[in-house]
Coordinates of C-alpha atoms in Angstrom, one line a residue:
M1 CA -209.3 -14.8 -99.8
F2 CA -206.6 -15.7 -97.5
T3 CA -205.1 -12.2 -96.8
S4 CA -208.4 -11.0 -96.7
S5 CA -209.2 -13.3 -93.4
L6 CA -205.7 -12.9 -91.9
F7 CA -206.3 -9.0 -91.9
T8 CA -209.8 -9.9 -90.6
L9 CA -207.8 -11.8 -88.0
L10 CA -205.2 -9.2 -86.8
P11 CA -207.7 -7.0 -85.3
L12 CA -209.0 -9.9 -82.9
L13 CA -205.8 -10.8 -82.4
A14 CA -204.5 -7.4 -80.7
S15 CA -207.5 -7.0 -78.8
I16 CA -206.8 -10.0 -77.3
Q17 CA -203.2 -9.5 -76.3
S18 CA -204.6 -5.9 -74.9
T19 CA -206.8 -7.8 -72.8
F20 CA -203.6 -8.9 -70.7
A21 CA -202.3 -5.1 -70.0
L22 CA -203.2 -4.0 -66.6
D23 CA -204.8 -0.8 -66.1
D24 CA -205.6 0.9 -62.9
T25 CA -209.3 -1.2 -62.7
S26 CA -207.6 -4.7 -63.6
A27 CA -204.3 -4.0 -61.6
R28 CA -206.3 -4.0 -58.0
S29 CA -207.2 -7.8 -58.3
A30 CA -203.5 -8.9 -59.7
S31 CA -201.3 -10.3 -57.1
V32 CA -197.4 -9.7 -58.0
Y33 CA -194.0 -11.6 -57.4
Q34 CA -191.2 -9.6 -57.3
I35 CA -187.8 -11.4 -58.7
V36 CA -184.2 -10.1 -59.1
T37 CA -183.7 -11.9 -62.7
D38 CA -180.3 -12.7 -61.7
R39 CA -181.0 -14.6 -58.6
F40 CA -184.4 -16.2 -59.0
A41 CA -183.8 -19.3 -61.7
R42 CA -181.1 -20.3 -64.1
P43 CA -179.9 -23.1 -66.6
S44 CA -179.2 -26.5 -65.0
S45 CA -175.7 -26.3 -66.3
V46 CA -174.4 -23.6 -64.5
S47 CA -173.2 -25.0 -61.0
S48 CA -171.2 -21.9 -59.4
T49 CA -171.4 -21.2 -56.0
C50 CA -173.8 -17.3 -55.4
N51 CA -172.8 -15.5 -52.8
T52 CA -174.6 -12.7 -52.5
S53 CA -171.2 -10.8 -50.6
D54 CA -169.8 -11.0 -53.5
R55 CA -172.3 -8.6 -55.9
K56 CA -171.9 -10.8 -58.9
Y57 CA -173.8 -12.4 -61.3
C58 CA -174.8 -15.8 -60.6
G59 CA -176.4 -16.9 -63.8
G60 CA -180.1 -16.2 -63.6
T61 CA -182.1 -16.0 -66.8
Y62 CA -185.2 -15.2 -68.8
A63 CA -185.3 -18.7 -69.9
S64 CA -184.9 -20.4 -66.5
I65 CA -188.0 -17.8 -65.2
T66 CA -190.1 -19.0 -67.8
E67 CA -189.3 -23.2 -66.6
K68 CA -190.2 -21.7 -63.2
L69 CA -194.0 -19.8 -63.9
D70 CA -195.9 -23.2 -61.9
Y71 CA -194.1 -22.5 -59.4
I72 CA -195.2 -18.6 -58.9
A73 CA -198.9 -19.6 -60.2
G74 CA -199.0 -22.2 -57.5
M75 CA -198.6 -19.6 -55.3
G76 CA -201.6 -17.8 -56.3
F77 CA -199.3 -15.3 -57.7
D78 CA -200.8 -14.0 -61.2
T79 CA -197.9 -11.1 -62.5
I80 CA -194.5 -11.0 -62.2
W81 CA -192.3 -8.5 -61.6
I82 CA -188.5 -8.6 -62.7
S83 CA -185.3 -6.8 -62.7
P84 CA -184.8 -3.6 -65.3
I85 CA -183.6 -5.2 -68.6
V86 CA -181.2 -2.7 -70.3
E87 CA -177.3 -2.6 -70.9
N88 CA -175.8 -1.7 -67.8
I89 CA -172.3 -0.8 -66.9
G90 CA -169.7 -3.8 -67.0
G91 CA -167.1 -5.2 -64.9
T92 CA -166.8 -4.9 -61.6
T93 CA -166.7 -2.0 -59.2
G94 CA -166.4 -1.3 -56.2
E95 CA -169.8 -2.2 -55.3
G96 CA -169.3 -5.0 -57.3
E97 CA -171.2 -6.1 -60.7
A98 CA -174.4 -4.5 -62.1
Y99 CA -176.0 -8.0 -61.8
H100 CA -179.2 -6.1 -60.1
G101 CA -180.1 -4.3 -63.3
Y102 CA -180.2 -0.9 -62.0
W103 CA -176.9 0.9 -62.9
T104 CA -178.1 2.1 -66.6
L105 CA -175.3 2.5 -69.5
D106 CA -177.5 2.7 -72.1
P107 CA -181.0 2.2 -72.1
D108 CA -181.3 1.3 -75.7
G109 CA -179.5 -1.7 -75.2
F110 CA -180.4 -4.8 -74.1
N111 CA -178.6 -7.2 -71.1
S112 CA -177.2 -9.9 -72.2
N113 CA -176.7 -11.5 -69.2
F114 CA -180.4 -12.2 -68.4
G115 CA -180.6 -13.7 -71.8
S116 CA -181.8 -12.4 -75.3
A117 CA -184.6 -10.4 -76.2
D118 CA -186.1 -13.1 -78.1
D119 CA -186.2 -15.1 -74.7
L120 CA -187.4 -12.4 -72.7
K121 CA -190.2 -11.9 -75.2
S122 CA -191.2 -15.9 -74.5
L123 CA -191.2 -15.1 -71.0
S124 CA -194.1 -12.4 -71.8
S125 CA -195.9 -14.7 -74.2
A126 CA -195.4 -17.7 -71.5
L127 CA -197.0 -15.6 -68.7
H128 CA -200.3 -14.5 -71.0
A129 CA -200.5 -17.9 -72.4
K130 CA -200.9 -18.9 -68.2
G131 CA -203.5 -15.8 -67.5
M132 CA -200.4 -13.9 -65.8
H133 CA -199.2 -10.6 -66.4
L134 CA -195.6 -9.2 -66.7
M135 CA -194.1 -5.9 -65.5
I136 CA -190.4 -4.6 -65.7
D137 CA -188.5 -2.2 -64.1
V138 CA -187.3 1.2 -65.2
V139 CA -184.7 3.4 -64.3
I140 CA -185.3 7.4 -65.6
N141 CA -184.0 9.2 -62.8
H142 CA -180.1 8.1 -63.8
V143 CA -177.1 6.3 -65.5
A144 CA -174.5 5.2 -63.3
A145 CA -170.6 5.4 -64.0
T146 CA -167.6 4.3 -61.9
S147 CA -166.6 8.4 -61.9
S148 CA -168.1 11.4 -60.1
S149 CA -167.6 14.4 -60.5
T150 CA -165.1 13.9 -63.2
F151 CA -167.9 11.9 -65.1
Q152 CA -168.0 13.1 -68.7
P153 CA -170.7 10.8 -70.7
D154 CA -169.9 9.3 -74.4
S155 CA -171.2 7.8 -76.9
A156 CA -171.3 4.7 -74.4
Y157 CA -174.1 6.3 -73.2
G158 CA -176.5 6.2 -76.0
P159 CA -179.1 9.0 -76.4
F160 CA -177.3 10.8 -73.2
S161 CA -173.9 11.0 -74.7
D162 CA -173.9 15.0 -74.4
S163 CA -173.5 16.9 -70.9
S164 CA -176.4 18.8 -71.1
D165 CA -178.3 15.8 -70.9
Y166 CA -177.5 16.0 -66.8
H167 CA -177.6 18.1 -64.0
P168 CA -174.2 19.1 -62.9
F169 CA -172.7 17.2 -60.4
C170 CA -173.6 17.6 -56.8
W171 CA -174.1 14.5 -54.0
I172 CA -177.6 14.4 -52.5
S173 CA -177.2 16.0 -49.0
D174 CA -180.3 17.3 -47.9
Y175 CA -183.4 14.7 -48.3
S176 CA -185.7 18.1 -46.9
N177 CA -184.6 20.1 -49.8
Q178 CA -186.6 19.0 -53.0
T179 CA -184.4 20.8 -55.2
N180 CA -181.2 18.8 -54.1
V181 CA -183.2 15.7 -53.8
E182 CA -184.5 16.0 -58.0
D183 CA -180.9 18.2 -59.2
C184 CA -178.4 16.3 -57.4
W185 CA -176.6 12.8 -57.7
L186 CA -177.2 9.6 -55.9
G187 CA -174.2 6.8 -55.4
D188 CA -171.1 7.4 -54.3
D189 CA -167.3 7.5 -55.6
S190 CA -167.5 3.5 -56.4
V191 CA -170.2 4.0 -58.3
A192 CA -172.0 7.7 -59.2
L193 CA -175.5 7.7 -60.4
P194 CA -175.4 10.8 -62.7
D195 CA -178.4 12.9 -62.5
L196 CA -180.3 13.3 -66.1
N197 CA -181.6 16.4 -66.5
T198 CA -185.3 15.5 -67.2
E199 CA -186.4 18.8 -67.4
S200 CA -184.7 19.2 -71.0
S201 CA -187.4 17.9 -73.4
T202 CA -184.7 16.0 -75.5
V203 CA -184.3 14.0 -72.5
S204 CA -188.3 13.8 -71.7
D205 CA -189.4 13.3 -74.9
Y206 CA -187.1 10.4 -75.7
W207 CA -188.2 8.4 -72.4
N208 CA -191.9 9.1 -73.1
N209 CA -191.4 7.1 -76.7
W210 CA -188.8 4.5 -75.3
V211 CA -191.5 3.6 -72.7
K212 CA -193.8 3.1 -75.7
T213 CA -192.0 1.1 -77.3
L214 CA -190.4 -0.7 -74.6
V215 CA -194.1 -1.9 -73.4
S216 CA -194.8 -3.0 -77.4
N217 CA -192.0 -5.1 -78.1
Y218 CA -192.2 -6.7 -75.0
T219 CA -196.3 -6.5 -74.9
L220 CA -195.4 -5.7 -71.4
D221 CA -198.6 -5.3 -68.4
A222 CA -197.4 -3.3 -66.3
V223 CA -194.3 -0.9 -65.4
R224 CA -192.6 -0.3 -61.9
I225 CA -190.8 2.6 -62.0
D226 CA -187.4 3.0 -59.7
T227 CA -186.3 6.4 -57.2
V228 CA -189.2 8.6 -58.4
K229 CA -189.3 11.3 -56.4
H230 CA -186.2 12.2 -57.5
V231 CA -187.7 13.3 -60.4
P232 CA -189.8 15.8 -60.6
K233 CA -193.6 15.4 -60.5
T234 CA -194.3 17.6 -63.7
F235 CA -192.5 14.5 -65.6
W236 CA -194.7 11.7 -64.9
P237 CA -197.8 12.3 -66.3
N238 CA -196.8 12.2 -69.9
F239 CA -194.4 9.3 -69.3
V240 CA -197.5 7.5 -67.7
S241 CA -199.2 8.6 -70.8
S242 CA -196.9 7.1 -72.6
A243 CA -196.7 4.2 -71.1
G244 CA -200.1 3.3 -71.8
V245 CA -200.6 0.6 -68.8
F246 CA -200.3 0.6 -65.0
T247 CA -197.4 1.9 -63.6
Q248 CA -196.2 1.4 -59.6
G249 CA -193.0 4.0 -58.4
E250 CA -190.5 4.0 -55.9
V251 CA -191.0 7.1 -53.6
L252 CA -189.1 6.0 -50.8
N253 CA -190.2 8.0 -47.6
G254 CA -192.8 7.1 -44.9
D255 CA -195.0 10.5 -44.7
A256 CA -198.3 10.0 -46.0
T257 CA -198.3 13.6 -46.9
Y258 CA -195.2 13.6 -49.0
V259 CA -195.8 10.4 -50.8
G260 CA -199.3 11.2 -51.7
P261 CA -199.2 14.1 -54.0
Y262 CA -196.8 11.2 -56.3
Q263 CA -200.1 9.8 -56.7
N264 CA -202.7 12.8 -56.9
D265 CA -200.5 14.9 -59.4
A266 CA -198.0 12.8 -60.9
K267 CA -200.0 10.2 -61.8
V268 CA -197.9 7.6 -60.7
N269 CA -199.0 4.7 -58.3
P270 CA -196.7 4.5 -55.2
F271 CA -195.5 1.9 -53.2
N272 CA -197.2 2.3 -49.4
Y273 CA -193.8 3.0 -47.3
P274 CA -196.2 5.1 -45.0
A275 CA -198.0 2.3 -43.5
Y276 CA -194.5 -0.1 -44.4
Y277 CA -192.8 1.3 -41.6
P278 CA -195.4 0.9 -38.9
L279 CA -196.1 -2.4 -40.2
L280 CA -192.3 -3.1 -39.3
R281 CA -192.6 -1.9 -35.8
G282 CA -195.6 -3.1 -35.3
F283 CA -195.1 -7.0 -35.8
N284 CA -191.3 -7.5 -35.3
Q285 CA -191.9 -7.7 -31.2
T286 CA -194.7 -8.9 -29.3
S287 CA -194.6 -5.1 -27.4
G288 CA -195.0 -4.0 -31.2
D289 CA -197.7 -0.5 -31.3
L290 CA -200.1 -1.5 -33.5
S291 CA -202.2 1.2 -32.9
E292 CA -199.6 3.9 -35.2
L293 CA -200.7 1.2 -38.2
V294 CA -204.2 2.1 -37.4
A295 CA -203.5 5.9 -37.3
M296 CA -201.5 5.6 -40.4
T297 CA -204.4 3.8 -42.5
Q298 CA -206.1 6.6 -41.2
T299 CA -203.7 9.5 -42.6
I300 CA -203.1 7.3 -46.2
Q301 CA -207.0 7.8 -46.6
S302 CA -206.1 11.5 -46.2
N303 CA -203.8 12.0 -48.6
F304 CA -203.9 9.5 -52.0
N305 CA -206.4 9.7 -54.0
D306 CA -206.9 6.3 -53.9
P307 CA -205.5 4.0 -51.3
T308 CA -206.4 0.6 -53.3
L309 CA -204.3 1.1 -55.9
L310 CA -201.4 1.6 -53.9
G311 CA -198.2 -1.3 -53.5
S312 CA -198.5 -2.8 -50.7
F313 CA -195.1 -5.3 -49.3
L314 CA -193.3 -6.5 -46.5
N315 CA -190.2 -7.5 -48.4
N316 CA -188.4 -6.2 -51.2
H317 CA -184.8 -5.8 -52.9
D318 CA -183.9 -2.5 -51.3
N319 CA -184.8 -3.3 -47.3
P320 CA -183.9 -5.8 -45.2
R321 CA -185.7 -8.9 -44.7
F322 CA -188.7 -9.2 -42.2
E323 CA -187.1 -12.4 -41.2
S324 CA -183.7 -11.0 -40.7
T325 CA -184.5 -9.5 -37.7
V326 CA -187.7 -11.8 -36.5
T327 CA -188.1 -15.5 -35.6
D328 CA -191.2 -16.1 -34.4
T329 CA -193.1 -17.8 -37.1
S330 CA -196.2 -16.5 -36.3
L331 CA -195.1 -12.8 -35.8
I332 CA -194.1 -13.1 -39.1
K333 CA -197.3 -14.1 -40.4
N334 CA -199.2 -12.1 -39.3
A335 CA -196.9 -9.3 -40.8
H336 CA -197.2 -11.2 -44.0
A337 CA -200.6 -11.3 -44.7
Y338 CA -201.3 -7.3 -44.1
P339 CA -200.4 -6.7 -47.5
F340 CA -202.9 -9.4 -48.9
V341 CA -206.1 -8.7 -46.4
S342 CA -205.6 -4.9 -46.8
D343 CA -206.3 -2.0 -49.4
G344 CA -203.5 -2.1 -52.6
I345 CA -202.1 -4.7 -54.6
P346 CA -200.2 -6.9 -52.6
Y347 CA -196.4 -8.1 -53.2
G348 CA -194.6 -11.2 -52.7
Y349 CA -190.8 -10.8 -52.6
Y350 CA -189.1 -14.2 -53.9
G351 CA -187.5 -16.4 -51.6
S352 CA -190.2 -14.8 -48.3
E353 CA -191.8 -18.5 -49.4
A354 CA -188.7 -20.6 -49.0
G355 CA -188.0 -18.6 -45.6
F356 CA -185.1 -16.5 -46.5
T357 CA -183.6 -14.2 -43.9
G358 CA -181.4 -11.9 -45.6
G359 CA -180.2 -8.5 -44.0
A360 CA -179.6 -5.5 -45.9
D361 CA -178.5 -5.7 -49.5
P362 CA -177.1 -7.4 -50.6
A363 CA -177.7 -10.6 -48.7
N364 CA -181.5 -10.2 -49.2
R365 CA -181.3 -11.1 -52.6
E366 CA -180.2 -14.6 -52.3
P367 CA -180.2 -17.2 -55.3
L368 CA -183.9 -19.1 -54.9
W369 CA -182.1 -21.9 -56.4
T370 CA -180.8 -22.6 -52.7
S371 CA -183.9 -23.5 -51.9
N372 CA -184.8 -26.8 -54.4
Y373 CA -188.2 -24.4 -55.4
D374 CA -190.1 -26.6 -52.4
T375 CA -193.8 -26.3 -53.2
S376 CA -194.4 -28.4 -49.7
S377 CA -192.8 -25.3 -47.5
E378 CA -194.8 -23.9 -45.0
M379 CA -194.9 -20.3 -46.2
Y380 CA -195.4 -21.3 -49.7
K381 CA -198.5 -22.7 -48.6
F382 CA -199.6 -20.1 -46.5
F383 CA -199.3 -17.5 -49.1
A384 CA -200.8 -19.8 -51.3
S385 CA -203.9 -19.5 -48.7
L386 CA -203.5 -15.6 -49.0
N387 CA -204.1 -15.4 -52.3
A388 CA -207.1 -17.9 -52.4
A389 CA -208.6 -16.0 -49.8
R390 CA -208.4 -12.6 -51.6
K391 CA -209.2 -14.0 -54.7
A392 CA -212.5 -15.5 -53.2
A393 CA -213.3 -12.4 -51.9
G394 CA -212.8 -10.1 -55.2
N395 CA -215.1 -13.1 -57.2
A396 CA -217.7 -12.6 -54.5
S397 CA -217.9 -9.0 -54.6
D398 CA -217.5 -6.6 -57.4
T399 CA -216.6 -3.6 -54.8
F400 CA -213.9 -5.4 -52.6
Y401 CA -210.7 -4.0 -54.2
S402 CA -212.2 -0.8 -54.6
T403 CA -213.8 -0.5 -51.5
Q404 CA -211.4 1.0 -49.0
M405 CA -211.1 -1.2 -45.7
N406 CA -211.4 -0.1 -41.8
I407 CA -209.3 -0.8 -39.4
T408 CA -210.0 -1.0 -35.4
S409 CA -207.8 -2.5 -33.3
P410 CA -210.2 -4.6 -30.6
S411 CA -206.9 -5.3 -28.2
S412 CA -203.4 -3.6 -27.5
S413 CA -202.0 -7.2 -29.8
S414 CA -204.6 -7.3 -32.5
I415 CA -206.3 -5.8 -35.5
L416 CA -209.2 -6.3 -36.8
I417 CA -208.9 -5.3 -40.9
A418 CA -212.6 -5.4 -42.3
K419 CA -212.5 -5.2 -46.1
Q420 CA -216.0 -6.7 -46.6
P421 CA -216.2 -9.9 -47.5
L422 CA -212.8 -10.3 -46.1
I423 CA -212.2 -10.2 -42.0
S424 CA -209.1 -10.3 -41.1
I425 CA -207.9 -10.8 -37.8
L426 CA -203.8 -10.0 -37.3
S427 CA -201.9 -10.4 -33.8
N428 CA -198.8 -9.2 -32.6
S429 CA -199.1 -11.3 -29.1
G430 CA -196.7 -14.6 -30.7
S431 CA -196.6 -18.1 -31.3
S432 CA -195.7 -18.4 -27.1
A433 CA -199.3 -16.2 -26.2
S434 CA -202.2 -17.9 -24.3
D435 CA -205.0 -18.1 -26.3
S436 CA -207.5 -15.0 -26.8
S437 CA -210.9 -13.9 -28.0
V438 CA -211.9 -11.6 -30.3
T439 CA -215.2 -10.7 -31.3
V440 CA -215.8 -9.9 -34.8
Q441 CA -219.2 -7.2 -34.8
S442 CA -222.3 -7.9 -37.5
S443 CA -221.6 -4.1 -37.9
A444 CA -218.1 -4.8 -39.8
S445 CA -218.7 -8.3 -41.0
G446 CA -222.1 -8.0 -42.5
W447 CA -222.5 -11.2 -41.5
T448 CA -225.7 -12.0 -40.4
A449 CA -227.4 -14.7 -37.7
N450 CA -225.8 -18.2 -38.2
T451 CA -223.7 -17.7 -40.9
Q452 CA -220.8 -20.1 -41.3
V453 CA -217.4 -18.8 -42.0
I454 CA -214.3 -20.3 -42.8
D455 CA -210.9 -19.1 -41.6
A456 CA -208.6 -19.4 -44.9
I457 CA -205.5 -20.1 -42.8
S458 CA -206.4 -22.8 -40.4
C459 CA -209.6 -24.1 -42.6
E460 CA -211.4 -24.2 -39.0
T461 CA -215.0 -23.4 -39.7
L462 CA -216.8 -20.7 -37.1
T463 CA -220.5 -20.0 -37.1
T464 CA -221.9 -16.8 -35.8
D465 CA -224.1 -16.0 -33.0
S466 CA -228.3 -14.9 -33.1
S467 CA -226.7 -11.3 -33.8
G468 CA -224.4 -12.5 -36.8
N469 CA -221.6 -11.9 -34.1
L470 CA -218.5 -13.9 -34.4
A471 CA -216.4 -14.7 -31.5
V472 CA -213.4 -15.8 -32.7
T473 CA -210.1 -17.5 -30.9
I474 CA -206.9 -16.4 -31.1
K475 CA -204.4 -19.7 -31.3
T476 CA -201.0 -19.3 -31.1
G477 CA -200.8 -15.9 -32.6
L478 CA -201.9 -16.6 -35.5
P479 CA -203.7 -14.6 -38.4
R480 CA -207.2 -15.4 -38.9
V481 CA -208.4 -14.1 -42.0
L482 CA -212.0 -15.0 -42.7
I483 CA -214.8 -15.5 -45.4
A484 CA -218.2 -16.8 -45.5
D485 CA -218.5 -20.0 -46.4
S486 CA -220.7 -19.6 -48.9
K487 CA -218.0 -16.8 -50.4
K488 CA -215.0 -19.0 -50.3
G489 CA -215.2 -20.6 -53.7
S490 CA -211.6 -23.0 -53.5
V491 CA -210.6 -21.9 -50.3
C492 CA -210.0 -25.1 -48.2
S493 CA -212.1 -27.4 -50.9
S494 CA -213.5 -30.4 -49.6
S495 CA -210.8 -32.4 -51.4
S496 CA -208.3 -31.0 -49.2
S497 CA -207.2 -32.4 -45.8
S498 CA -205.6 -29.3 -43.8
N499 CA -204.8 -26.3 -44.1
S500 CA -201.6 -26.8 -45.8
S501 CA -202.9 -28.8 -48.6
S502 CA -206.1 -26.6 -49.0
G503 CA -204.0 -23.5 -49.7
T504 CA -201.6 -25.5 -52.1
S505 CA -204.8 -26.8 -53.9
S506 CA -206.3 -23.7 -53.9
G507 CA -203.9 -21.6 -55.9
K508 CA -202.3 -24.5 -58.0
S509 CA -206.9 -25.0 -59.0
A510 CA -207.2 -21.0 -59.8
A511 CA -203.6 -21.3 -61.8
I512 CA -205.1 -24.3 -63.9
K513 CA -207.9 -22.8 -64.7
L514 CA -206.4 -19.7 -66.1
D515 CA -204.1 -21.8 -67.9
V516 CA -206.9 -23.9 -69.6
Q517 CA -208.5 -20.8 -70.6
A518 CA -205.8 -18.0 -71.5
G519 CA -204.2 -21.4 -73.1
W520 CA -206.8 -22.6 -75.4
M521 CA -207.5 -19.2 -76.5
I522 CA -203.9 -18.6 -77.6
S523 CA -203.2 -21.7 -78.8
A524 CA -206.4 -21.8 -81.2
L525 CA -205.4 -18.1 -82.0
G526 CA -202.0 -19.6 -82.9
A527 CA -203.4 -22.9 -84.8
V528 CA -205.9 -20.1 -86.9
V529 CA -202.7 -17.7 -88.0
G530 CA -200.5 -20.7 -88.5
G531 CA -203.1 -22.0 -91.2
L532 CA -203.7 -18.8 -92.6
M533 CA -199.5 -18.0 -93.0
M534 CA -199.3 -21.7 -94.4
A535 CA -202.0 -21.1 -96.7
L536 CA -200.5 -17.7 -98.3

């Protein structure tokens, strides 16, 4: 009897578990917080100094991330992206230690520096209990070695112990030559990255089986793929299919005509590097050219099958933090707002909420524990406000995430992003600028006469005129993120007394709601299964 009941319940459990996995449709509404596992959180018993210039392990663990999930959810992020988990080369090299996880030794092995496999599974379960998702980074193109032209693989490289698993040694020397990009090696004489022969069925079959097992073992919801452009496009469709979850891939190139085919043909949704570069140039100074970003939006829409599936970002682990060269708070806020109010899946990089200013790698991989996980900081609340506004727009419109935006430039120092029901005005006039006015036409917003509109950032309420148009004042160069009051959801809720408190309250309210719903469901199922197992 009990055995029969258990088998009846198992399909239900599998169904519940699968609801967390992201596909193209559900991924659009995700908001991702990127973590460098070694640098986000560590046990309180570890007190050693973490100098980024040393490029050494600093003690970050999966268990410590699990303890800080409320910190992440409080900003409204519902997905975390963590570093690669596989066994890396050990010891200290000319480039430091493999604390970042990208120097694969044996992909069948596990990097115990971050904790155990069970710790990672516990992190996955804890995320799902909060209605959140787990994305893991994977490196398919290469392994790592401290030798280059003399590299000879051995059993330490697990499935790739034979020289036939690799392309012959040559450094990438010509990025305009795609064969050179795909067949030659990244790295240098300190740490070479031997390039795997992914055209070999032995190699490709291994990776396809490996990623399927990886997703299953850790109940992954999405996969981030490193160095996508260094592998032939023909490799990726089977890999993506084998993963069975949403994939976001790094194609580090600013040319939309180059990056577009990776989505269209390779079936990997790239990060939006074509928009990243004009975003930097547009907001890193008060004289930045915003028309370049407007034009690039049109180019992207012409070269990608679906721009709403691109990964939109300002900071990450590979590029200097925006704040390393820009100190104006208004410019920083406008630039950070763009990924959250435009097309695509927004990615926030850990430490942005703490005001970190690290430059190029390794300076941009600071330990977050030095910030004491301050939830009262201005930028922490700012991200909570952005996520709350985006979530409210998605709740108010079934087509918000999938409908492509329209960007115009009402002035030389501003852009208007119309992605109904969210209307955003971003400016690069800077914090010292005088007040200026921008009119949002009803044709762009869809607002009618005398519509009350709320700014998710300042919590100021405005009202459209008799034609549905809205005159918006840009104050001290700060961004405006606008939504009709009737559709605001928990944005700037009445229990809040200011923009700062409303942003945090909105993010936390959403997180609490998810926690209660998902936690109750999983706890209830756990109790049922536990009872059945005890009966057996």
